[in-house]
C-alpha positions as a printed NumPy array, in Angstrom:
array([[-15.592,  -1.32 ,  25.207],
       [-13.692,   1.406,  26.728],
       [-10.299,   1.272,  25.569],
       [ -7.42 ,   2.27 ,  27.714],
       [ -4.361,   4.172,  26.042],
       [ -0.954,   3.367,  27.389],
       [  1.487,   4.868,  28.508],
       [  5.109,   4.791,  27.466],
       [  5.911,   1.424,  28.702],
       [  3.959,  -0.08 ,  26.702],
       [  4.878,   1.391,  23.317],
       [  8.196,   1.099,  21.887],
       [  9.77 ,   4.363,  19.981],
       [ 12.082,   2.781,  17.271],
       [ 13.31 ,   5.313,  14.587],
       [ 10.594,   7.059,  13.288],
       [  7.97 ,   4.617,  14.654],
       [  5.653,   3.893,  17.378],
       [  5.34 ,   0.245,  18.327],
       [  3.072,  -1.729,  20.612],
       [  5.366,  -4.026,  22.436],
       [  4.042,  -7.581,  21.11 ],
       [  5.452,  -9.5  ,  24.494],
       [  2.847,  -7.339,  26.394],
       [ -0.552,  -9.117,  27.667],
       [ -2.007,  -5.918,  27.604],
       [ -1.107,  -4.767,  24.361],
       [ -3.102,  -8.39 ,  23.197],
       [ -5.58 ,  -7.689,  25.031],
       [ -5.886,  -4.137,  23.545],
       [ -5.86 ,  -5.749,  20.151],
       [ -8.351,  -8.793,  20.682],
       [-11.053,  -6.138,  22.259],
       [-10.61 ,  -4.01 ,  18.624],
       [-11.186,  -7.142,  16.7  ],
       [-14.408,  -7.773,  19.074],
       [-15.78 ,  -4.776,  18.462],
       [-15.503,  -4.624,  15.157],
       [-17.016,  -8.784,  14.297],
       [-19.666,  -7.804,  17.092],
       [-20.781,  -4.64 ,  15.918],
       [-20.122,  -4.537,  12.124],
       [-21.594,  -6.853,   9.122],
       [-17.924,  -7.546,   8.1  ],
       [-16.616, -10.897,   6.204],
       [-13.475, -11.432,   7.667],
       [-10.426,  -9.698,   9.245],
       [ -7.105,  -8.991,   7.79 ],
       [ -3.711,  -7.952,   9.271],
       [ -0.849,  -6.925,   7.529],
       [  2.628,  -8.015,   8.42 ],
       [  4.79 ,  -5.905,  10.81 ],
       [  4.497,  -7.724,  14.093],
       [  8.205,  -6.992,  15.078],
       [  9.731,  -3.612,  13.128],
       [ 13.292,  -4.765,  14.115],
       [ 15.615,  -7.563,  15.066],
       [ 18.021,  -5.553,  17.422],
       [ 17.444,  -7.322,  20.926],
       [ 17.373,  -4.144,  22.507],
       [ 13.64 ,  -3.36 ,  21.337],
       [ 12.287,  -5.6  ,  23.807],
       [ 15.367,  -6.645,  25.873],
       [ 13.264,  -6.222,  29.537],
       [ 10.168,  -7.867,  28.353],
       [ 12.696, -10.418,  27.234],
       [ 14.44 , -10.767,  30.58 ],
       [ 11.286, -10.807,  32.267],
       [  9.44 , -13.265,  30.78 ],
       [ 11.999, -15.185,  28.285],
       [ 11.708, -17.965,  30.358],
       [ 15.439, -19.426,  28.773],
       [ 14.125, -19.343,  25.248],
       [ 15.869, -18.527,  22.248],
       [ 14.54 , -14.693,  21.496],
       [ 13.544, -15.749,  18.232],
       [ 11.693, -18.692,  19.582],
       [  9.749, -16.169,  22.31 ],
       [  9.107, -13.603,  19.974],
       [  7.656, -15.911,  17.575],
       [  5.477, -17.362,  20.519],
       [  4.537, -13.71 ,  21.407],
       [  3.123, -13.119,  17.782],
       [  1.449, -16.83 ,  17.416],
       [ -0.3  , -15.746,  21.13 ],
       [ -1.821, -12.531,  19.281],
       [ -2.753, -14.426,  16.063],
       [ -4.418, -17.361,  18.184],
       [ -6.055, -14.884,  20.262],
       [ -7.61 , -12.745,  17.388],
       [ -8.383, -16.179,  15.644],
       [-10.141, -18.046,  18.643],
       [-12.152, -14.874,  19.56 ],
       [-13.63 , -14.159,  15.854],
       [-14.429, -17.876,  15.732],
       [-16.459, -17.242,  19.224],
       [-18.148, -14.746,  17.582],
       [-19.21 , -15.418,  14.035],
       [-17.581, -18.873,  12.735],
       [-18.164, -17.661,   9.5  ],
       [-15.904, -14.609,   9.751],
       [-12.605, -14.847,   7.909],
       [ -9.269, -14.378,   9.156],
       [ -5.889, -13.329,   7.128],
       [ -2.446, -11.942,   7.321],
       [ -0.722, -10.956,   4.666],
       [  2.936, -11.488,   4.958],
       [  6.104, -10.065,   3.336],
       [  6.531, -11.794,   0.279],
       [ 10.027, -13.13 ,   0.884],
       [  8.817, -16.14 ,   3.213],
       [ 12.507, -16.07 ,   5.431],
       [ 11.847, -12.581,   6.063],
       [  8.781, -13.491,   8.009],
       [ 10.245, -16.136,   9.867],
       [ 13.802, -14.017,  10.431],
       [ 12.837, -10.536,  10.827],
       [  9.11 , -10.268,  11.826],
       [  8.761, -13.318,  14.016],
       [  5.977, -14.705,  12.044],
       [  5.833, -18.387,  12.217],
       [  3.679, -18.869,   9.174],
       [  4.829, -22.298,   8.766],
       [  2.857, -22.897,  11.951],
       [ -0.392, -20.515,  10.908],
       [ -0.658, -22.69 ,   7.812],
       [  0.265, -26.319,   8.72 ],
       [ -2.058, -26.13 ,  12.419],
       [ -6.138, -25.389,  12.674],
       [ -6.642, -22.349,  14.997],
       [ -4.004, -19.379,  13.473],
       [ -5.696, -17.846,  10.137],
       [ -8.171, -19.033,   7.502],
       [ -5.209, -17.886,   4.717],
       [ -2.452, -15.859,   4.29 ],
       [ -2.088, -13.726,   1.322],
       [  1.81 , -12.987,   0.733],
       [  2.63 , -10.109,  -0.505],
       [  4.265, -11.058,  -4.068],
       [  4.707,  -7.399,  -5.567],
       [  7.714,  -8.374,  -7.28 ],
       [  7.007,  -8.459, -11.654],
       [  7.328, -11.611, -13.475],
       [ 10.763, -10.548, -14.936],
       [ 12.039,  -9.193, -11.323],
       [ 15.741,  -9.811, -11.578],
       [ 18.126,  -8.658,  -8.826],
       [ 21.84 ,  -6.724,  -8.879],
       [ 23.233, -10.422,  -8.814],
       [ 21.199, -11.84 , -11.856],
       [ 19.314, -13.918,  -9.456],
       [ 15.479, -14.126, -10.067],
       [ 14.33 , -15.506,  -6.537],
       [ 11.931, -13.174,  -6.131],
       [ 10.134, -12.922,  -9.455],
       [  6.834, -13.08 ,  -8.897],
       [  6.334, -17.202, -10.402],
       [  9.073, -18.648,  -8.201],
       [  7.855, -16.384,  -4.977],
       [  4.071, -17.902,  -5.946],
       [  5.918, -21.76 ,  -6.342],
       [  7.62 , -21.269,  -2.973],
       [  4.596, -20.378,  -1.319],
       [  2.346, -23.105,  -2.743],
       [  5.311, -25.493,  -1.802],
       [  4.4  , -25.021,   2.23 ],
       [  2.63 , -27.205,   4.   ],
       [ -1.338, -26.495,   5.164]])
C-alpha cells in the first residue's frame, strides 16, 4: 500500500521525541496497513511490539484529541481505550490474514507502570480472546536487584511471581 506521511498534527513533539498521536484513527490506520504488509507479504511467525504507546502522562500531550473525542471519560480510561483500539486492530487483522501468525507486546516490567504511565491495559490483553497471543514483560532487573530503600520488588523472581499471578 501507499503509505501517506503526516503532517504535524498528527505527530506529537515531546522532548526529544516524535510521537504518533495514539487517539488518531489515522495514525491506526497507518499502523494496521504496516502490519498487513508485512503478514501478507513476508513468511514471518508472529508480530511483536514493544511498549511505549503513551511517552508521557502530562494531559497536555493529547489535551485536543482529548476534548474532541473524550466523550466524559476519565483520560486514563480513553487513553487506555485508544491503545486497546490499536492492539485489537493489529490483532483482528493478522488473525484475517494468517491465524497462525503470532502476536506479542512486550511490556515494561513493572506491571503499574503499564497500566499508570503507558495506558496499557494488559490486564484486559491477557484475561479477554482478541488482544495478543502473549506478552513478554520486560523483567531486566537481576535476581539480587535491591533498591535505595532495601526493597526487592523488582528482583527479577518476585517481578516473574507477579506476572504469573494475573489472570489469562
Amino acid at each position: 500500500p501507499a503509505y501517506k506521511w503526516f503532517d504535524t498534527e498528527k505527530v506529537i513533539v515531546l522532548d526529544n521525541g516524535i510521537y504518533y498521536n495514539p487517539a488518531d484513527d489515522e495514525v491506526i490506520d497507518l499502523i494496521v496497513s504496516g502490519v498487513e504488509e508485512i503478514v501478507r507479504n513476508y513468511d514471518v511467525d508472529g508480530i511483536h511490539f514493544d511498549d511505549y504507546f503513551y511517552p508521557t502522562t502530562d494531559p497536555a500531550f493529547d489535551a485536543d484529541a482529548y476534548a474532541a473525542g473524550g466523550d466524559g471519560m476519565a483520560l486514563s480510561v480513553w487513553r487506555k481505550e485508544n491503545v486497546n483500539a490499536l492492539v485489537r486492530e493489529v490483532y483482528a487483522l493478522i488473525k484475517s490474514i494468517r491465524p497462525e501468525c503470532t502476536f506479542g507486546i512486550s511490556p515494561a516490567g513493572n506491571i503499574r507502570s503499564n497500566i499508570d504511565q503507558q495506558y496499557s491495559d494488559i490486564y484486559l490483553w491477557l484475561s479477554q480472546p482478541g488482544y495478543v497471543d502473549y506478552l513478554m514483560p520486560q523483567l531486566y532487573w537481576g535476581f539480587d536487584y535491591t533498591m535505595q530503600n532495601g526493597s526487592r520488588a523488582f528482583a527479577f523472581e518476585n517481578c516473574l511471581q507477579d506476572w504469573n499471578a494475573l489472570p489469562r
